[in-house]
PDB file of C-alpha atoms and ligand atoms in Angstrom:
ATOM      1  CA  UNK A1128       2.819 -18.859  34.485  1.00 51.00           C
ATOM      2  CA  UNK A1129       3.600 -16.236  32.192  1.00 56.00           C
ATOM      3  CA  UNK A1130       1.912 -12.381  32.151  1.00 56.00           C
ATOM      4  CA  UNK A1131      -1.081 -12.094  29.926  1.00 61.00           C
ATOM      5  CA  UNK A1132       0.033 -10.616  26.444  1.00 65.00           C
ATOM      6  CA  UNK A1133      -2.316  -8.406  24.896  1.00 70.00           C
ATOM      7  CA  UNK A1134      -0.098  -7.221  21.997  1.00 70.00           C
ATOM      8  CA  UNK A1135       1.018  -3.769  21.098  1.00 68.00           C
ATOM      9  CA  UNK A1136       2.621  -2.751  18.149  1.00 60.00           C
ATOM     10  CA  UNK A1137       4.852  -0.402  20.270  1.00 68.00           C
ATOM     11  CA  UNK A1138       5.733  -3.307  22.785  1.00 73.00           C
ATOM     12  CA  UNK A1139       8.564  -6.023  22.223  1.00 92.00           C
ATOM     13  CA  UNK A1140       7.308  -9.456  23.207  1.00 97.00           C
ATOM     14  CA  UNK A1141       9.251 -11.640  24.599  1.00 98.00           C
ATOM     15  CA  UNK A1142       9.497 -15.291  22.676  1.00 98.00           C
ATOM     16  CA  UNK A1143      10.738 -18.577  23.929  1.00 98.00           C
ATOM     17  CA  UNK A1144      11.363 -20.909  21.233  1.00 98.00           C
ATOM     18  CA  UNK A1145      11.419 -24.798  21.414  1.00 98.00           C
ATOM     19  CA  UNK A1146      13.713 -26.755  19.604  1.00 98.00           C
ATOM     20  CA  UNK A1147      14.883 -30.222  19.072  1.00 98.00           C
ATOM     21  CA  UNK A1148      17.001 -30.267  15.884  1.00 97.00           C
ATOM     22  CA  UNK A1149      18.319 -28.261  13.264  1.00 97.00           C
ATOM     23  CA  UNK A1150      16.787 -25.085  13.861  1.00 98.00           C
ATOM     24  CA  UNK A1151      16.146 -23.754  10.730  1.00 98.00           C
ATOM     25  CA  UNK A1152      13.085 -21.983  11.724  1.00 98.00           C
ATOM     26  CA  UNK A1153      14.366 -20.947  14.810  1.00 98.00           C
ATOM     27  CA  UNK A1154      17.445 -19.334  12.361  1.00 98.00           C
ATOM     28  CA  UNK A1155      14.833 -17.657  10.313  1.00 98.00           C
ATOM     29  CA  UNK A1156      13.600 -15.827  13.384  1.00 98.00           C
ATOM     30  CA  UNK A1157      16.215 -15.213  15.075  1.00 98.00           C
ATOM     31  CA  UNK A1158      16.995 -12.897  11.711  1.00 98.00           C
ATOM     32  CA  UNK A1159      13.898 -11.503  11.890  1.00 98.00           C
ATOM     33  CA  UNK A1160      14.250 -10.380  15.231  1.00 97.00           C
ATOM     34  CA  UNK A1161      17.853  -8.644  14.464  1.00 97.00           C
ATOM     35  CA  UNK A1162      15.997  -6.035  12.652  1.00 96.00           C
ATOM     36  CA  UNK A1163      15.443  -3.747  15.580  1.00 93.00           C
ATOM     37  CA  UNK A1164      11.818  -2.348  14.297  1.00 93.00           C
ATOM     38  CA  UNK A1165      10.517  -6.440  14.512  1.00 96.00           C
ATOM     39  CA  UNK A1166       8.156  -6.240  17.158  1.00 96.00           C
ATOM     40  CA  UNK A1167       9.871  -9.592  19.487  1.00 97.00           C
ATOM     41  CA  UNK A1168      12.863 -10.500  20.975  1.00 97.00           C
ATOM     42  CA  UNK A1169      13.859 -14.172  21.263  1.00 98.00           C
ATOM     43  CA  UNK A1170      14.818 -14.602  24.848  1.00 98.00           C
ATOM     44  CA  UNK A1171      15.297 -18.045  25.260  1.00 98.00           C
ATOM     45  CA  UNK A1172      15.506 -21.406  23.530  1.00 98.00           C
ATOM     46  CA  UNK A1173      14.734 -24.934  25.215  1.00 98.00           C
ATOM     47  CA  UNK A1174      15.371 -27.959  23.565  1.00 98.00           C
ATOM     48  CA  UNK A1175      14.585 -31.505  24.713  1.00 98.00           C
ATOM     49  CA  UNK A1176      17.526 -32.901  22.607  1.00 98.00           C
ATOM     50  CA  UNK A1177      21.231 -32.270  24.032  1.00 98.00           C
ATOM     51  CA  UNK A1178      23.462 -30.931  21.614  1.00 97.00           C
ATOM     52  CA  UNK A1179      21.350 -30.200  18.759  1.00 98.00           C
ATOM     53  CA  UNK A1180      22.594 -27.708  16.306  1.00 98.00           C
ATOM     54  CA  UNK A1181      19.458 -25.038  17.187  1.00 98.00           C
ATOM     55  CA  UNK A1182      21.276 -24.547  20.738  1.00 98.00           C
ATOM     56  CA  UNK A1183      24.396 -23.521  18.850  1.00 98.00           C
ATOM     57  CA  UNK A1184      22.332 -21.220  16.441  1.00 98.00           C
ATOM     58  CA  UNK A1185      20.978 -19.726  19.642  1.00 98.00           C
ATOM     59  CA  UNK A1186      23.986 -19.037  21.511  1.00 98.00           C
ATOM     60  CA  UNK A1187      25.898 -17.624  18.476  1.00 98.00           C
ATOM     61  CA  UNK A1188      22.962 -15.065  18.650  1.00 98.00           C
ATOM     62  CA  UNK A1189      23.804 -14.475  22.379  1.00 98.00           C
ATOM     63  CA  UNK A1190      20.323 -15.994  23.359  1.00 98.00           C
ATOM     64  CA  UNK A1191      20.104 -18.017  26.601  1.00 98.00           C
ATOM     65  CA  UNK A1192      19.708 -21.963  26.008  1.00 98.00           C
ATOM     66  CA  UNK A1193      19.053 -24.540  28.341  1.00 98.00           C
ATOM     67  CA  UNK A1194      17.790 -28.653  27.796  1.00 98.00           C
ATOM     68  CA  UNK A1195      15.352 -29.708  29.004  1.00 98.00           C
ATOM     69  CA  UNK A1196      15.284 -33.518  28.577  1.00 97.00           C
ATOM     70  CA  UNK A1197      11.854 -35.473  28.167  1.00 96.00           C
ATOM     71  CA  UNK A1198      13.287 -38.517  28.221  1.00 96.00           C
ATOM     72  CA  UNK A1199      12.659 -41.469  31.294  1.00 94.00           C
ATOM     73  CA  UNK A1200      10.225 -38.742  33.166  1.00 94.00           C
ATOM     74  CA  UNK A1201       6.497 -38.081  33.107  1.00 96.00           C
ATOM     75  CA  UNK A1202       4.817 -35.984  30.733  1.00 95.00           C
ATOM     76  CA  UNK A1203       3.431 -33.388  33.655  1.00 96.00           C
ATOM     77  CA  UNK A1204       6.789 -33.538  34.883  1.00 97.00           C
ATOM     78  CA  UNK A1205       8.646 -32.321  31.687  1.00 98.00           C
ATOM     79  CA  UNK A1206       5.867 -29.731  30.805  1.00 98.00           C
ATOM     80  CA  UNK A1207       6.644 -28.267  34.410  1.00 97.00           C
ATOM     81  CA  UNK A1208      10.667 -27.871  33.613  1.00 98.00           C
ATOM     82  CA  UNK A1209       9.766 -26.239  30.167  1.00 98.00           C
ATOM     83  CA  UNK A1210       7.181 -23.411  31.898  1.00 98.00           C
ATOM     84  CA  UNK A1211       9.835 -22.938  34.337  1.00 98.00           C
ATOM     85  CA  UNK A1212      13.060 -23.000  31.843  1.00 98.00           C
ATOM     86  CA  UNK A1213      11.154 -20.460  29.558  1.00 98.00           C
ATOM     87  CA  UNK A1214      10.068 -18.309  32.481  1.00 97.00           C
ATOM     88  CA  UNK A1215       8.176 -14.807  31.996  1.00 96.00           C
ATOM     89  CA  UNK A1216       8.066 -15.078  28.124  1.00 98.00           C
ATOM     90  CA  UNK A1217       5.162 -14.132  26.076  1.00 97.00           C
ATOM     91  CA  UNK A1218       4.635 -16.099  23.312  1.00 98.00           C
ATOM     92  CA  UNK A1219       6.300 -19.762  22.405  1.00 98.00           C
ATOM     93  CA  UNK A1220       7.496 -20.287  19.040  1.00 98.00           C
ATOM     94  CA  UNK A1221       7.656 -24.254  18.106  1.00 98.00           C
ATOM     95  CA  UNK A1222      10.688 -24.673  15.357  1.00 98.00           C
ATOM     96  CA  UNK A1223      10.880 -28.699  15.058  1.00 97.00           C
ATOM     97  CA  UNK A1224      10.122 -29.131  18.430  1.00 97.00           C
ATOM     98  CA  UNK A1225       8.769 -32.744  18.313  1.00 95.00           C
ATOM     99  CA  UNK A1226       7.173 -33.671  21.110  1.00 95.00           C
ATOM    100  CA  UNK A1227       3.441 -32.743  21.399  1.00 94.00           C
ATOM    101  CA  UNK A1228       2.424 -30.806  24.343  1.00 96.00           C
ATOM    102  CA  UNK A1229      -0.637 -30.608  26.563  1.00 95.00           C
ATOM    103  CA  UNK A1230      -3.621 -28.676  27.871  1.00 94.00           C
ATOM    104  CA  UNK A1231      -1.658 -28.205  30.995  1.00 94.00           C
ATOM    105  CA  UNK A1232       1.440 -25.888  29.339  1.00 97.00           C
ATOM    106  CA  UNK A1233      -0.633 -24.416  26.702  1.00 97.00           C
ATOM    107  CA  UNK A1234      -3.025 -22.997  29.251  1.00 96.00           C
ATOM    108  CA  UNK A1235       0.229 -20.638  30.324  1.00 97.00           C
ATOM    109  CA  UNK A1236       0.050 -19.159  27.107  1.00 97.00           C
ATOM    110  CA  UNK A1237      -3.668 -19.138  25.722  1.00 95.00           C
ATOM    111  CA  UNK A1238      -3.626 -18.284  22.027  1.00 94.00           C
ATOM    112  CA  UNK A1239      -0.114 -17.506  21.857  1.00 97.00           C
ATOM    113  CA  UNK A1240       2.140 -21.048  21.278  1.00 98.00           C
ATOM    114  CA  UNK A1241       2.690 -20.986  17.126  1.00 98.00           C
ATOM    115  CA  UNK A1242       3.662 -23.993  15.355  1.00 98.00           C
ATOM    116  CA  UNK A1243       4.839 -24.802  12.069  1.00 98.00           C
ATOM    117  CA  UNK A1244       4.003 -27.641   9.731  1.00 98.00           C
ATOM    118  CA  UNK A1245       5.972 -29.042   6.556  1.00 98.00           C
ATOM    119  CA  UNK A1246       2.136 -29.874   5.044  1.00 98.00           C
ATOM    120  CA  UNK A1247      -1.075 -28.047   4.013  1.00 98.00           C
ATOM    121  CA  UNK A1248      -2.987 -28.563   7.130  1.00 98.00           C
ATOM    122  CA  UNK A1249      -5.645 -30.326   7.649  1.00 97.00           C
ATOM    123  CA  UNK A1250      -4.129 -32.621   4.839  1.00 98.00           C
ATOM    124  CA  UNK A1251      -1.100 -35.044   6.142  1.00 98.00           C
ATOM    125  CA  UNK A1252      -0.690 -33.875  10.248  1.00 97.00           C
ATOM    126  CA  UNK A1253       1.498 -35.411  12.483  1.00 96.00           C
ATOM    127  CA  UNK A1254       5.049 -36.996  10.993  1.00 96.00           C
ATOM    128  CA  UNK A1255       6.670 -37.426   7.653  1.00 98.00           C
ATOM    129  CA  UNK A1256       4.215 -34.893   5.919  1.00 98.00           C
ATOM    130  CA  UNK A1257       6.675 -34.313   3.104  1.00 98.00           C
ATOM    131  CA  UNK A1258       6.693 -37.958   2.494  1.00 98.00           C
ATOM    132  CA  UNK A1259       2.953 -38.232   2.879  1.00 98.00           C
ATOM    133  CA  UNK A1260       2.401 -35.711   0.129  1.00 98.00           C
ATOM    134  CA  UNK A1261       4.264 -37.879  -2.325  1.00 98.00           C
ATOM    135  CA  UNK A1262       2.899 -41.261  -1.087  1.00 98.00           C
ATOM    136  CA  UNK A1263      -0.767 -39.340  -2.145  1.00 98.00           C
ATOM    137  CA  UNK A1264       0.567 -37.870  -5.336  1.00 98.00           C
ATOM    138  CA  UNK A1265      -0.642 -34.387  -4.854  1.00 98.00           C
ATOM    139  CA  UNK A1266       1.086 -31.810  -7.331  1.00 98.00           C
ATOM    140  CA  UNK A1267       1.233 -29.097  -4.495  1.00 98.00           C
ATOM    141  CA  UNK A1268       2.528 -29.455  -1.451  1.00 98.00           C
ATOM    142  CA  UNK A1269       3.633 -26.507   1.157  1.00 98.00           C
ATOM    143  CA  UNK A1270       3.740 -25.545   4.684  1.00 98.00           C
ATOM    144  CA  UNK A1271       1.201 -24.273   7.453  1.00 98.00           C
ATOM    145  CA  UNK A1272       1.768 -21.845  10.386  1.00 98.00           C
ATOM    146  CA  UNK A1273      -0.829 -22.312  13.078  1.00 98.00           C
ATOM    147  CA  UNK A1274      -1.609 -21.549  16.569  1.00 98.00           C
ATOM    148  CA  UNK A1275      -1.143 -24.571  18.835  1.00 97.00           C
ATOM    149  CA  UNK A1276      -4.547 -26.235  20.492  1.00 94.00           C
ATOM    150  CA  UNK A1277      -5.209 -29.675  22.107  1.00 90.00           C
ATOM    151  CA  UNK A1278      -5.013 -31.480  19.178  1.00 92.00           C
ATOM    152  CA  UNK A1279      -2.075 -32.722  16.885  1.00 93.00           C
ATOM    153  CA  UNK A1280      -1.686 -29.731  13.897  1.00 94.00           C
ATOM    154  CA  UNK A1281      -5.402 -28.754  14.591  1.00 94.00           C
ATOM    155  CA  UNK A1282      -5.016 -25.139  15.658  1.00 96.00           C
ATOM    156  CA  UNK A1283      -6.253 -22.048  14.142  1.00 97.00           C
ATOM    157  CA  UNK A1284      -4.040 -21.450  10.985  1.00 97.00           C
ATOM    158  CA  UNK A1285      -2.310 -18.392  10.628  1.00 97.00           C
ATOM    159  CA  UNK A1286      -0.790 -18.703   6.970  1.00 97.00           C
ATOM    160  CA  UNK A1287       0.133 -21.291   4.477  1.00 97.00           C
ATOM    161  CA  UNK A1288       2.009 -21.573   1.194  1.00 97.00           C
ATOM    162  CA  UNK A1289       2.841 -23.816  -1.554  1.00 98.00           C
ATOM    163  CA  UNK A1290       5.415 -25.005  -3.323  1.00 98.00           C
ATOM    164  CA  UNK A1291       5.020 -27.627  -6.530  1.00 98.00           C
ATOM    165  CA  UNK A1292       6.020 -30.922  -6.117  1.00 98.00           C
ATOM    166  CA  UNK A1293       8.979 -31.880  -8.825  1.00 98.00           C
ATOM    167  CA  UNK A1294       9.015 -34.810 -11.479  1.00 97.00           C
ATOM    168  CA  UNK A1295      11.948 -36.735  -9.012  1.00 97.00           C
ATOM    169  CA  UNK A1296      11.202 -35.717  -5.804  1.00 98.00           C
ATOM    170  CA  UNK A1297      12.290 -37.173  -2.951  1.00 98.00           C
ATOM    171  CA  UNK A1298      11.179 -36.904   0.245  1.00 98.00           C
ATOM    172  CA  UNK A1299      14.386 -34.927   1.086  1.00 98.00           C
ATOM    173  CA  UNK A1300      14.368 -32.145  -1.745  1.00 98.00           C
ATOM    174  CA  UNK A1301      10.250 -31.755  -1.149  1.00 98.00           C
ATOM    175  CA  UNK A1302      11.329 -31.493   2.535  1.00 98.00           C
ATOM    176  CA  UNK A1303      14.050 -28.715   1.557  1.00 98.00           C
ATOM    177  CA  UNK A1304      11.836 -26.807  -0.799  1.00 98.00           C
ATOM    178  CA  UNK A1305       9.210 -26.564   2.122  1.00 98.00           C
ATOM    179  CA  UNK A1306      11.582 -25.174   4.254  1.00 98.00           C
ATOM    180  CA  UNK A1307      12.306 -22.392   2.508  1.00 98.00           C
ATOM    181  CA  UNK A1308       8.530 -21.204   2.843  1.00 98.00           C
ATOM    182  CA  UNK A1309       8.375 -22.547   6.611  1.00 98.00           C
ATOM    183  CA  UNK A1310      11.368 -19.778   6.710  1.00 98.00           C
ATOM    184  CA  UNK A1311       9.073 -17.042   5.055  1.00 98.00           C
ATOM    185  CA  UNK A1312       5.674 -17.295   7.341  1.00 98.00           C
ATOM    186  CA  UNK A1313       7.205 -17.974  10.363  1.00 98.00           C
ATOM    187  CA  UNK A1314       8.221 -14.157  10.825  1.00 98.00           C
ATOM    188  CA  UNK A1315       5.385 -12.857   9.266  1.00 97.00           C
ATOM    189  CA  UNK A1316       3.277 -14.667  11.779  1.00 97.00           C
ATOM    190  CA  UNK A1317       5.067 -14.087  15.029  1.00 98.00           C
ATOM    191  CA  UNK A1318       4.822 -10.412  13.953  1.00 96.00           C
ATOM    192  CA  UNK A1319       0.687 -10.906  14.007  1.00 95.00           C
ATOM    193  CA  UNK A1320       0.429 -12.404  17.057  1.00 96.00           C
ATOM    194  CA  UNK A1321       3.403  -9.913  18.387  1.00 96.00           C
ATOM    195  CA  UNK A1322       1.377  -7.394  17.351  1.00 94.00           C
ATOM    196  CA  UNK A1323      -1.857  -8.552  19.126  1.00 93.00           C
ATOM    197  CA  UNK A1324      -3.485  -8.441  15.547  1.00 93.00           C
ATOM    198  CA  UNK A1325      -4.828 -11.879  15.373  1.00 95.00           C
ATOM    199  CA  UNK A1326      -8.117 -12.774  16.040  1.00 93.00           C
ATOM    200  CA  UNK A1327      -9.819 -16.272  16.548  1.00 94.00           C
ATOM    201  CA  UNK A1328     -13.472 -16.971  16.361  1.00 92.00           C
ATOM    202  CA  UNK A1329     -14.952 -20.616  15.490  1.00 92.00           C
ATOM    203  CA  UNK A1330     -11.501 -21.801  14.993  1.00 92.00           C
ATOM    204  CA  UNK A1331     -10.439 -19.546  12.205  1.00 94.00           C
ATOM    205  CA  UNK A1332      -8.154 -16.700  12.602  1.00 95.00           C
ATOM    206  CA  UNK A1333      -8.374 -13.477  10.943  1.00 94.00           C
ATOM    207  CA  UNK A1334      -6.011  -9.995  11.246  1.00 91.00           C
ATOM    208  CA  UNK A1335      -7.316  -6.808  12.648  1.00 86.00           C
ATOM    209  CA  UNK A1336      -6.406  -3.753  10.390  1.00 83.00           C
ATOM    210  CA  UNK A1337      -5.549  -0.517  12.080  1.00 77.00           C
ATOM    211  CA  UNK A1338      -8.769   0.868  10.496  1.00 83.00           C
ATOM    212  CA  UNK A1339     -10.392  -1.500  12.580  1.00 80.00           C
ATOM    213  CA  UNK A1340     -11.715  -3.943  10.092  1.00 83.00           C
ATOM    214  CA  UNK A1341     -10.451  -7.077   9.797  1.00 84.00           C
ATOM    215  CA  UNK A1342      -9.214  -9.055   6.978  1.00 83.00           C
ATOM    216  CA  UNK A1343      -9.465 -13.144   6.160  1.00 84.00           C
ATOM    217  CA  UNK A1344      -5.842 -14.609   6.410  1.00 81.00           C
ATOM    218  CA  UNK A1345      -6.436 -15.841   2.987  1.00 76.00           C
ATOM    219  CA  UNK A1346      -5.735 -12.562   1.119  1.00 62.00           C
TER     220      UNK A1346
HETATM  221  C1  GRF B1822      10.783 -28.657   9.856  1.00 51.33           C
HETATM  222  O1  GRF B1822      10.061 -28.846   8.869  1.00 51.33           O
HETATM  223  C2  GRF B1822       9.404 -28.563  10.461  1.00 51.33           C
HETATM  224  O2  GRF B1822       8.080 -27.897   9.822  1.00 51.33           O
HETATM  225  C3  GRF B1822       9.168 -29.705  11.251  1.00 51.33           C
HETATM  226  O3  GRF B1822      10.511 -29.981  11.501  1.00 51.33           O
HETATM  227  C4  GRF B1822      11.328 -29.505  10.680  1.00 51.33           C
HETATM  228  C5  GRF B1822      12.520 -28.776  11.349  1.00 51.33           C
HETATM  229  O4  GRF B1822      13.591 -27.790  10.899  1.00 51.33           O
HETATM  230  N1  GRF B1822       8.599 -29.844  12.413  1.00 51.33           N
HETATM  231  P1  GRF B1822      14.454 -27.019  11.925  1.00 51.33           P
HETATM  232  O5  GRF B1822      14.330 -27.708  13.339  1.00 51.33           O
HETATM  233  O6  GRF B1822      13.380 -25.769  11.936  1.00 51.33           O
HETATM  234  O7  GRF B1822      15.312 -26.823  10.703  1.00 51.33           O
END
């Protein structure tokens, strides 16, 4: 199990990122972490799918990569292997990682596993959120950055951003518009977690301010 991360603006958190695909969110995190003032370093990228673009992106940034294939094995064994591959990271970012993690994995990083979802949770959880938004006829769609709990897309919300649904949108055009929001939200929320500023009470997250007060995330 990784050591407890209490968070500090002075200490750089070690980040592991789990991916399954193109890794554009990973790229947003790599770009943010390239700033020496960013309070987190991406130290390991683990994919459950071999050969994905996300692995190339990590390698181009000099970050260690590993493939832990989920196919043909028990979930417990897969998750144990993920934990081994992540090593001593402080925080885990799911970035287009297409497997559900159980409490056995999550308990190794309490309050320190983040996920991005291409929908305004709690609406449209699970797969194909932009498709669900189009089918529902909503006029605003968006992305949610949240802490991961044992449910599917149910953990405390850290940040949300909206985009309009435009006339003639397809699932692809809407998903691409939402992705730009994901890329903006992820580094911001990771910074808050890395600095240890997120307080969760009753399933709701607030941000601790330097004054000692805490601020509701919705602004
Ligand atoms: C993103 O829309 C993410 O929210 C969803 O899958 C997509 C992955 O994008 N879970 P990428 O791999 O970060 O480019």
